Amino acid sequence: KYTTAEVCFFQSLLAIPFILKIFFGLISDAWNPFKLGHRKPFIIFGLILQAIAMYAITYICPKTNLETFAVIALIASTGMALYDTCTDGLALDTSTEKDRGIVQGIMIGGRAAGVLVLLLGGGIIKDAIGWNWIFHIEAILPLALIPFVMFVKEPDEKTIEPFHWSSFKDFKKPAILVLSAIGIIYALTIDGIYTFLSDYLRNDLSLSVIVVSQIIAIAMAGRIVGALSSSLLSRIFNRKTSLLIAIGITIAGSASLAIGSALYTVAIAAFFFGLAYGYYTAVYGVVAMDFSHQGIAASMFAIFMMFINIGTVVGQSLGGTLTQSFGFKSMSVIMGLLNIINIFLVIILFNLIKKKKEA
């Protein structure tokens, strides 16, 4: 059994490639290897890298060789970060501003759906044929995606703005800095809570592993609903209103986790919190797409995501400290209330956008 600190360290280690996504974005934006495209070759390489690492990890026991297990897991995470970055770039290259809500809703919802399938099916697979087969399946699935990637058509390089280092000057603009700060705070609060939800259910409420898995699955279902609902609402509300709605339901969803300990209450709160998580993530992704310069689309979007991942790492550390000092319920309320800062930042952001349009 590992301590909370050890679990946090391992999770933070796996987040490192996602913090460094900017470098993958730079390579993808600037390099078209063998004229095969700026995105597809890197997506395929990332999928293969993850598949190899997930297969190799089945032969390593974390109880006796934790260091090697962590290194192989880090390689798998690197492959995932690479194809994730380039898939974002491909989405930016091929989608219109009107469709970005749908794109982000499907991408965020699809990711949550994958986790939900693993939560529901992982235990069945483990009991039937063992833990190793879960990793074998996770090694096969990335390879199964490669034929789909091969059929994707990238835009003609002549039709998109070329890569220029000067485009990075946009990050000096106040609006970009404010949006980055919003990303840090949103991830810090929401991931800080989510990281310790399982421990709270298992240790504080003394729920069985099966029940904990079911509640996390309910939260993941909420995340899917939240992400997909953002796709619909993005066509009704403007970006500012969507972000403010996301902040409001996140504060409420975080507070709901502190209300009561009855199983049905916890399950409802978990769904509501998951819904807030999915909606917030998708809406922020849409706004980040709006601000991503076409010539450095993957790089710029990756930088926004890097700030989110920095927020996640800080949130995991802060969440652990607050949980040990005050308990999970108090931590959840405190972290949720930190989103009040984002209300002011959103107002500042869109005032800056308005002034730029009027200038």
CSV table of C-alpha atoms in Angstrom, one decimal:
chain,number,residue,atom,x,y,z
A,1,LYS,CA,0.0,0.0,0.0
A,2,TYR,CA,1.4,3.4,-1.0
A,3,THR,CA,1.0,6.6,1.0
A,4,THR,CA,-1.0,9.6,-0.3
A,5,ALA,CA,2.3,11.4,-0.9
A,6,GLU,CA,3.7,8.6,-3.0
A,7,VAL,CA,0.5,8.4,-5.1
A,8,CYS,CA,0.6,12.2,-5.6
A,9,PHE,CA,4.3,12.0,-6.7
A,10,PHE,CA,3.5,9.2,-9.2
A,11,GLN,CA,0.6,11.2,-10.7
A,12,SER,CA,2.7,14.3,-10.9
A,13,LEU,CA,5.4,12.3,-12.7
A,14,LEU,CA,2.9,11.2,-15.3
A,15,ALA,CA,1.8,14.8,-15.8
A,16,ILE,CA,5.3,16.0,-16.8
A,17,PRO,CA,4.9,15.1,-20.5
A,18,PHE,CA,1.7,17.0,-20.6
A,19,ILE,CA,3.4,20.0,-19.1
A,20,LEU,CA,6.0,19.8,-21.8
A,21,LYS,CA,3.5,19.5,-24.7
A,22,ILE,CA,4.7,22.8,-26.1
A,23,PHE,CA,7.8,21.1,-27.5
A,24,PHE,CA,5.6,18.5,-29.3
A,25,GLY,CA,3.5,21.3,-30.6
A,26,LEU,CA,6.6,23.2,-31.9
A,27,ILE,CA,7.8,20.1,-33.7
A,28,SER,CA,4.4,19.4,-35.2
A,29,ASP,CA,3.9,23.1,-36.4
A,30,ALA,CA,7.3,23.5,-37.8
A,31,TRP,CA,8.1,20.1,-39.4
A,32,ASN,CA,6.4,18.2,-42.1
A,33,PRO,CA,8.4,15.0,-42.2
A,34,PHE,CA,8.8,13.5,-45.7
A,35,LYS,CA,5.8,15.7,-46.7
A,36,LEU,CA,3.5,13.3,-44.9
A,37,GLY,CA,1.8,16.0,-42.9
A,38,HIS,CA,2.3,18.1,-39.8
A,39,ARG,CA,0.0,16.0,-37.6
A,40,LYS,CA,-0.5,12.4,-38.8
A,41,PRO,CA,3.1,11.2,-38.6
A,42,PHE,CA,3.4,12.4,-35.0
A,43,ILE,CA,0.0,11.0,-34.0
A,44,ILE,CA,1.0,7.6,-35.4
A,45,PHE,CA,4.4,7.6,-33.6
A,46,GLY,CA,2.8,8.6,-30.3
A,47,LEU,CA,0.2,5.8,-30.6
A,48,ILE,CA,3.0,3.2,-31.3
A,49,LEU,CA,5.1,4.5,-28.4
A,50,GLN,CA,2.2,4.2,-26.0
A,51,ALA,CA,1.4,0.7,-27.3
A,52,ILE,CA,4.9,-0.5,-26.8
A,53,ALA,CA,5.1,0.9,-23.3
A,54,MET,CA,1.8,-0.5,-22.2
A,55,TYR,CA,2.8,-3.9,-23.4
A,56,ALA,CA,6.2,-3.7,-21.7
A,57,ILE,CA,4.7,-2.6,-18.4
A,58,THR,CA,2.9,-5.9,-18.0
A,59,TYR,CA,6.2,-7.6,-17.3
A,60,ILE,CA,7.2,-5.2,-14.5
A,61,CYS,CA,5.9,-5.6,-10.9
A,62,PRO,CA,5.5,-2.2,-9.2
A,63,LYS,CA,5.9,-3.8,-5.7
A,64,THR,CA,9.5,-5.0,-6.4
A,65,ASN,CA,10.6,-2.6,-9.2
A,66,LEU,CA,8.7,0.6,-8.8
A,67,GLU,CA,11.4,2.8,-10.4
A,68,THR,CA,11.3,0.8,-13.7
A,69,PHE,CA,7.5,0.7,-13.6
A,70,ALA,CA,7.5,4.5,-13.3
A,71,VAL,CA,9.9,5.0,-16.2
A,72,ILE,CA,7.8,2.8,-18.5
A,73,ALA,CA,4.6,4.5,-17.4
A,74,LEU,CA,6.3,7.8,-18.2
A,75,ILE,CA,7.2,6.7,-21.7
A,76,ALA,CA,3.5,5.7,-22.2
A,77,SER,CA,2.4,9.1,-20.9
A,78,THR,CA,4.9,10.7,-23.3
A,79,GLY,CA,3.4,8.9,-26.3
A,80,MET,CA,-0.1,9.9,-25.2
A,81,ALA,CA,1.0,13.6,-24.8
A,82,LEU,CA,2.5,13.6,-28.3
A,83,TYR,CA,-0.5,12.3,-30.1
A,84,ASP,CA,-2.9,14.3,-27.9
A,85,THR,CA,-1.0,17.5,-28.8
A,86,CYS,CA,-1.0,16.8,-32.5
A,87,THR,CA,-4.7,15.7,-32.5
A,88,ASP,CA,-5.5,19.1,-31.0
A,89,GLY,CA,-3.5,20.7,-33.8
A,90,LEU,CA,-5.4,18.7,-36.4
A,91,ALA,CA,-8.7,19.8,-34.8
A,92,LEU,CA,-7.6,23.4,-35.0
A,93,ASP,CA,-6.5,23.0,-38.6
A,94,THR,CA,-9.8,21.5,-39.8
A,95,SER,CA,-12.6,23.0,-37.7
A,96,THR,CA,-14.4,26.3,-38.0
A,97,GLU,CA,-15.1,28.7,-35.1
A,98,LYS,CA,-18.8,27.7,-35.1
A,99,ASP,CA,-17.9,24.0,-34.8
A,100,ARG,CA,-15.3,24.3,-32.0
A,101,GLY,CA,-17.9,23.7,-29.3
A,102,ILE,CA,-18.9,20.4,-30.9
A,103,VAL,CA,-15.2,19.4,-31.4
A,104,GLN,CA,-14.3,20.0,-27.8
A,105,GLY,CA,-17.5,18.4,-26.5
A,106,ILE,CA,-16.8,15.2,-28.4
A,107,MET,CA,-13.1,15.2,-27.6
A,108,ILE,CA,-13.6,15.8,-23.8
A,109,GLY,CA,-16.7,13.5,-23.7
A,110,GLY,CA,-14.9,10.8,-25.6
A,111,ARG,CA,-12.0,10.8,-23.3
A,112,ALA,CA,-14.3,10.5,-20.3
A,113,ALA,CA,-16.2,7.7,-22.0
A,114,GLY,CA,-13.0,5.8,-22.4
A,115,VAL,CA,-12.3,6.1,-18.7
A,116,LEU,CA,-15.9,5.1,-17.9
A,117,VAL,CA,-15.6,1.9,-20.1
A,118,LEU,CA,-12.4,1.0,-18.3
A,119,LEU,CA,-14.0,1.6,-14.9
A,120,LEU,CA,-17.0,-0.6,-15.7
A,121,GLY,CA,-15.1,-3.3,-17.6
A,122,GLY,CA,-11.7,-3.2,-16.0
A,123,GLY,CA,-12.8,-5.2,-12.9
A,124,ILE,CA,-14.6,-7.8,-15.0
A,125,ILE,CA,-11.4,-8.3,-17.2
A,126,LYS,CA,-9.2,-8.4,-14.1
A,127,ASP,CA,-11.4,-11.1,-12.4
A,128,ALA,CA,-11.7,-13.1,-15.6
A,129,ILE,CA,-8.2,-13.1,-17.1
A,130,GLY,CA,-6.0,-11.0,-14.8
A,131,TRP,CA,-4.5,-7.5,-14.5
A,132,ASN,CA,-2.0,-8.0,-17.3
A,133,TRP,CA,-4.7,-8.3,-19.9
A,134,ILE,CA,-5.9,-4.8,-19.1
A,135,PHE,CA,-2.5,-3.5,-20.2
A,136,HIS,CA,-2.5,-5.8,-23.2
A,137,ILE,CA,-5.8,-4.3,-24.3
A,138,GLU,CA,-4.5,-0.8,-23.7
A,139,ALA,CA,-1.6,-1.7,-25.9
A,140,ILE,CA,-3.8,-3.0,-28.7
A,141,LEU,CA,-6.3,-0.1,-28.8
A,142,PRO,CA,-3.8,2.6,-29.9
A,143,LEU,CA,-2.6,0.4,-32.7
A,144,ALA,CA,-6.2,-0.2,-33.8
A,145,LEU,CA,-6.6,3.6,-34.2
A,146,ILE,CA,-3.7,3.9,-36.7
A,147,PRO,CA,-5.9,2.9,-39.8
A,148,PHE,CA,-8.3,5.7,-38.9
A,149,VAL,CA,-5.5,8.2,-38.7
A,150,MET,CA,-4.3,7.1,-42.1
A,151,PHE,CA,-7.6,8.0,-43.7
A,152,VAL,CA,-7.6,11.6,-42.2
A,153,LYS,CA,-6.9,14.3,-44.7
A,154,GLU,CA,-4.8,17.2,-43.5
A,155,PRO,CA,-5.3,20.6,-45.0
A,156,ASP,CA,-3.1,21.6,-47.9
A,157,GLU,CA,0.0,23.3,-46.5
A,158,LYS,CA,-0.4,26.1,-48.9
A,159,THR,CA,-3.9,26.9,-47.5
A,160,ILE,CA,-2.8,27.5,-43.9
A,161,GLU,CA,-0.6,30.1,-42.4
A,162,PRO,CA,3.1,29.0,-42.2
A,163,PHE,CA,5.0,28.6,-38.9
A,164,HIS,CA,6.7,31.8,-37.7
A,165,TRP,CA,8.5,32.3,-34.4
A,166,SER,CA,7.2,35.9,-34.4
A,167,SER,CA,3.7,34.5,-33.8
A,168,PHE,CA,4.7,33.7,-30.2
A,169,LYS,CA,4.7,37.4,-29.5
A,170,ASP,CA,1.0,37.0,-28.9
A,171,PHE,CA,1.8,35.6,-25.5
A,172,LYS,CA,2.8,39.1,-24.4
A,173,LYS,CA,-0.8,40.2,-24.9
A,174,PRO,CA,-2.7,40.7,-21.7
A,175,ALA,CA,-5.7,38.7,-22.9
A,176,ILE,CA,-3.5,35.6,-23.5
A,177,LEU,CA,-2.0,35.9,-20.0
A,178,VAL,CA,-5.4,36.3,-18.4
A,179,LEU,CA,-6.7,33.3,-20.2
A,180,SER,CA,-3.7,31.3,-19.1
A,181,ALA,CA,-4.3,32.3,-15.5
A,182,ILE,CA,-7.9,31.2,-15.8
A,183,GLY,CA,-6.7,27.8,-17.0
A,184,ILE,CA,-4.3,27.4,-14.1
A,185,ILE,CA,-7.0,28.2,-11.5
A,186,TYR,CA,-9.7,26.1,-13.1
A,187,ALA,CA,-7.4,23.0,-13.2
A,188,LEU,CA,-5.9,23.6,-9.8
A,189,THR,CA,-9.3,23.6,-8.1
A,190,ILE,CA,-11.2,20.9,-10.1
A,191,ASP,CA,-8.3,18.4,-10.4
A,192,GLY,CA,-7.2,19.0,-6.8
A,193,ILE,CA,-10.6,17.8,-5.7
A,194,TYR,CA,-10.9,14.9,-8.2
A,195,THR,CA,-7.5,13.5,-7.2
A,196,PHE,CA,-8.6,12.8,-3.7
A,197,LEU,CA,-12.3,11.8,-4.3
A,198,SER,CA,-11.5,8.0,-4.4
A,199,ASP,CA,-9.5,8.2,-1.2
A,200,TYR,CA,-12.3,10.1,0.5
A,201,LEU,CA,-14.9,7.5,-0.5
A,202,ARG,CA,-12.7,4.6,0.4
A,203,ASN,CA,-11.1,5.8,3.7
A,204,ASP,CA,-13.5,8.4,5.1
A,205,LEU,CA,-16.8,6.7,4.1
A,206,SER,CA,-15.4,3.2,4.3
A,207,LEU,CA,-16.9,2.2,1.0
A,208,SER,CA,-15.8,-1.0,-0.8
A,209,VAL,CA,-13.6,-0.9,-3.9
A,210,ILE,CA,-16.6,-1.9,-6.0
A,211,VAL,CA,-18.8,0.9,-4.7
A,212,VAL,CA,-16.0,3.4,-5.0
A,213,SER,CA,-15.6,2.4,-8.7
A,214,GLN,CA,-19.3,2.8,-9.2
A,215,ILE,CA,-19.4,6.3,-7.8
A,216,ILE,CA,-16.3,7.3,-9.8
A,217,ALA,CA,-18.1,5.9,-12.9
A,218,ILE,CA,-21.1,8.0,-12.0
A,219,ALA,CA,-18.8,11.1,-11.9
A,220,MET,CA,-17.4,10.1,-15.2
A,221,ALA,CA,-20.9,9.8,-16.7
A,222,GLY,CA,-21.5,13.3,-15.4
A,223,ARG,CA,-18.3,14.5,-17.1
A,224,ILE,CA,-19.6,13.0,-20.4
A,225,VAL,CA,-22.9,14.8,-20.0
A,226,GLY,CA,-21.2,18.1,-19.1
A,227,ALA,CA,-18.9,17.9,-22.1
A,228,LEU,CA,-21.6,17.0,-24.6
A,229,SER,CA,-24.0,19.6,-23.1
A,230,SER,CA,-21.4,22.3,-23.7
A,231,SER,CA,-21.5,21.4,-27.4
A,232,LEU,CA,-25.2,22.3,-27.5
A,233,LEU,CA,-25.0,25.3,-25.2
A,234,SER,CA,-22.1,26.8,-27.1
A,235,ARG,CA,-24.5,27.6,-29.9
A,236,ILE,CA,-26.8,29.4,-27.5
A,237,PHE,CA,-24.5,31.3,-25.2
A,238,ASN,CA,-21.5,33.4,-26.0
A,239,ARG,CA,-18.0,32.5,-24.7
A,240,LYS,CA,-18.2,34.8,-21.7
A,241,THR,CA,-21.5,33.5,-20.5
A,242,SER,CA,-20.4,29.9,-21.1
A,243,LEU,CA,-17.3,30.4,-18.9
A,244,LEU,CA,-19.3,32.1,-16.1
A,245,ILE,CA,-21.8,29.2,-16.2
A,246,ALA,CA,-18.9,26.8,-15.9
A,247,ILE,CA,-17.5,28.6,-12.9
A,248,GLY,CA,-20.9,28.7,-11.2
A,249,ILE,CA,-21.7,25.0,-11.6
A,250,THR,CA,-18.1,24.2,-10.5
A,251,ILE,CA,-18.5,26.1,-7.2
A,252,ALA,CA,-21.8,24.4,-6.6
A,253,GLY,CA,-20.6,21.0,-7.6
A,254,SER,CA,-17.5,21.3,-5.4
A,255,ALA,CA,-19.7,22.3,-2.4
A,256,SER,CA,-22.1,19.5,-3.1
A,257,LEU,CA,-19.4,16.9,-2.3
A,258,ALA,CA,-19.3,18.3,1.3
A,259,ILE,CA,-23.1,17.8,1.8
A,260,GLY,CA,-24.0,14.6,3.6
A,261,SER,CA,-22.4,11.1,3.6
A,262,ALA,CA,-25.4,9.0,2.6
A,263,LEU,CA,-24.6,6.9,-0.5
A,264,TYR,CA,-27.3,8.4,-2.7
A,265,THR,CA,-26.2,11.9,-1.7
A,266,VAL,CA,-22.6,11.2,-2.5
A,267,ALA,CA,-23.6,9.6,-5.9
A,268,ILE,CA,-25.7,12.6,-6.9
A,269,ALA,CA,-22.9,15.0,-5.8
A,270,ALA,CA,-20.3,13.0,-7.8
A,271,PHE,CA,-22.5,13.2,-10.9
A,272,PHE,CA,-23.0,17.0,-10.5
A,273,PHE,CA,-19.2,17.5,-9.9
A,274,GLY,CA,-18.4,15.4,-12.9
A,275,LEU,CA,-20.9,17.4,-15.0
A,276,ALA,CA,-19.1,20.6,-13.9
A,277,TYR,CA,-15.7,19.1,-14.7
A,278,GLY,CA,-16.8,18.1,-18.2
A,279,TYR,CA,-18.5,21.4,-19.0
A,280,TYR,CA,-15.7,23.6,-17.6
A,281,THR,CA,-13.0,21.6,-19.5
A,282,ALA,CA,-14.8,21.8,-22.8
A,283,VAL,CA,-15.7,25.5,-22.6
A,284,TYR,CA,-12.2,26.4,-21.7
A,285,GLY,CA,-10.9,24.3,-24.6
A,286,VAL,CA,-13.2,26.2,-27.0
A,287,VAL,CA,-12.0,29.6,-25.8
A,288,ALA,CA,-8.3,28.4,-26.0
A,289,MET,CA,-9.0,27.3,-29.6
A,290,ASP,CA,-10.3,30.8,-30.4
A,291,PHE,CA,-7.0,32.3,-29.1
A,292,SER,CA,-4.7,29.9,-30.9
A,293,HIS,CA,-2.8,31.5,-33.8
A,294,GLN,CA,-3.1,29.4,-36.9
A,295,GLY,CA,0.6,29.4,-37.8
A,296,ILE,CA,1.4,27.9,-34.4
A,297,ALA,CA,-1.9,26.2,-33.7
A,298,ALA,CA,-0.6,23.1,-32.0
A,299,SER,CA,2.1,25.0,-30.0
A,300,MET,CA,-0.2,27.7,-28.8
A,301,PHE,CA,-3.0,25.4,-27.8
A,302,ALA,CA,-0.4,23.2,-26.1
A,303,ILE,CA,0.8,26.1,-24.1
A,304,PHE,CA,-2.7,26.7,-22.9
A,305,MET,CA,-3.0,23.1,-22.0
A,306,MET,CA,0.4,23.3,-20.3
A,307,PHE,CA,-0.9,25.9,-17.9
A,308,ILE,CA,-3.8,23.6,-17.2
A,309,ASN,CA,-1.4,20.8,-16.4
A,310,ILE,CA,0.6,23.0,-14.2
A,311,GLY,CA,-2.6,23.9,-12.4
A,312,THR,CA,-3.3,20.1,-12.0
A,313,VAL,CA,0.1,19.4,-10.5
A,314,VAL,CA,-0.2,22.4,-8.1
A,315,GLY,CA,-3.8,21.4,-7.3
A,316,GLN,CA,-2.8,17.8,-6.4
A,317,SER,CA,-0.2,19.1,-4.0
A,318,LEU,CA,-2.5,21.8,-2.5
A,319,GLY,CA,-5.4,19.4,-2.3
A,320,GLY,CA,-3.3,16.9,-0.4
A,321,THR,CA,-2.2,19.5,2.0
A,322,LEU,CA,-5.7,20.9,2.6
A,323,THR,CA,-7.1,17.3,3.0
A,324,GLN,CA,-4.6,16.4,5.6
A,325,SER,CA,-5.1,19.6,7.5
A,326,PHE,CA,-8.9,20.1,7.3
A,327,GLY,CA,-10.4,16.9,5.7
A,328,PHE,CA,-11.8,16.3,2.2
A,329,LYS,CA,-15.1,18.1,2.6
A,330,SER,CA,-13.5,21.3,3.7
A,331,MET,CA,-10.8,21.0,1.0
A,332,SER,CA,-13.6,20.6,-1.6
A,333,VAL,CA,-15.4,23.7,-0.5
A,334,ILE,CA,-12.2,25.8,-0.3
A,335,MET,CA,-11.0,24.7,-3.7
A,336,GLY,CA,-14.4,25.4,-5.3
A,337,LEU,CA,-14.5,28.9,-3.9
A,338,LEU,CA,-11.1,29.6,-5.4
A,339,ASN,CA,-13.0,29.8,-8.7
A,340,ILE,CA,-14.4,33.1,-7.6
A,341,ILE,CA,-11.1,34.5,-8.7
A,342,ASN,CA,-11.9,33.3,-12.2
A,343,ILE,CA,-15.1,35.3,-12.3
A,344,PHE,CA,-13.1,38.5,-12.1
A,345,LEU,CA,-10.5,37.2,-14.6
A,346,VAL,CA,-13.3,36.3,-17.1
A,347,ILE,CA,-14.7,39.8,-16.9
A,348,ILE,CA,-11.2,41.3,-17.4
A,349,LEU,CA,-10.6,38.9,-20.3
A,350,PHE,CA,-13.7,39.9,-22.3
A,351,ASN,CA,-13.2,43.6,-21.5
A,352,LEU,CA,-9.8,43.3,-23.1
A,353,ILE,CA,-11.3,41.6,-26.1
A,354,LYS,CA,-13.9,44.4,-26.4
A,355,LYS,CA,-11.3,47.2,-26.2
A,356,LYS,CA,-9.3,45.5,-28.9
A,357,LYS,CA,-12.3,45.3,-31.2
A,358,GLU,CA,-13.1,48.9,-30.6
A,359,ALA,CA,-9.6,50.1,-31.2
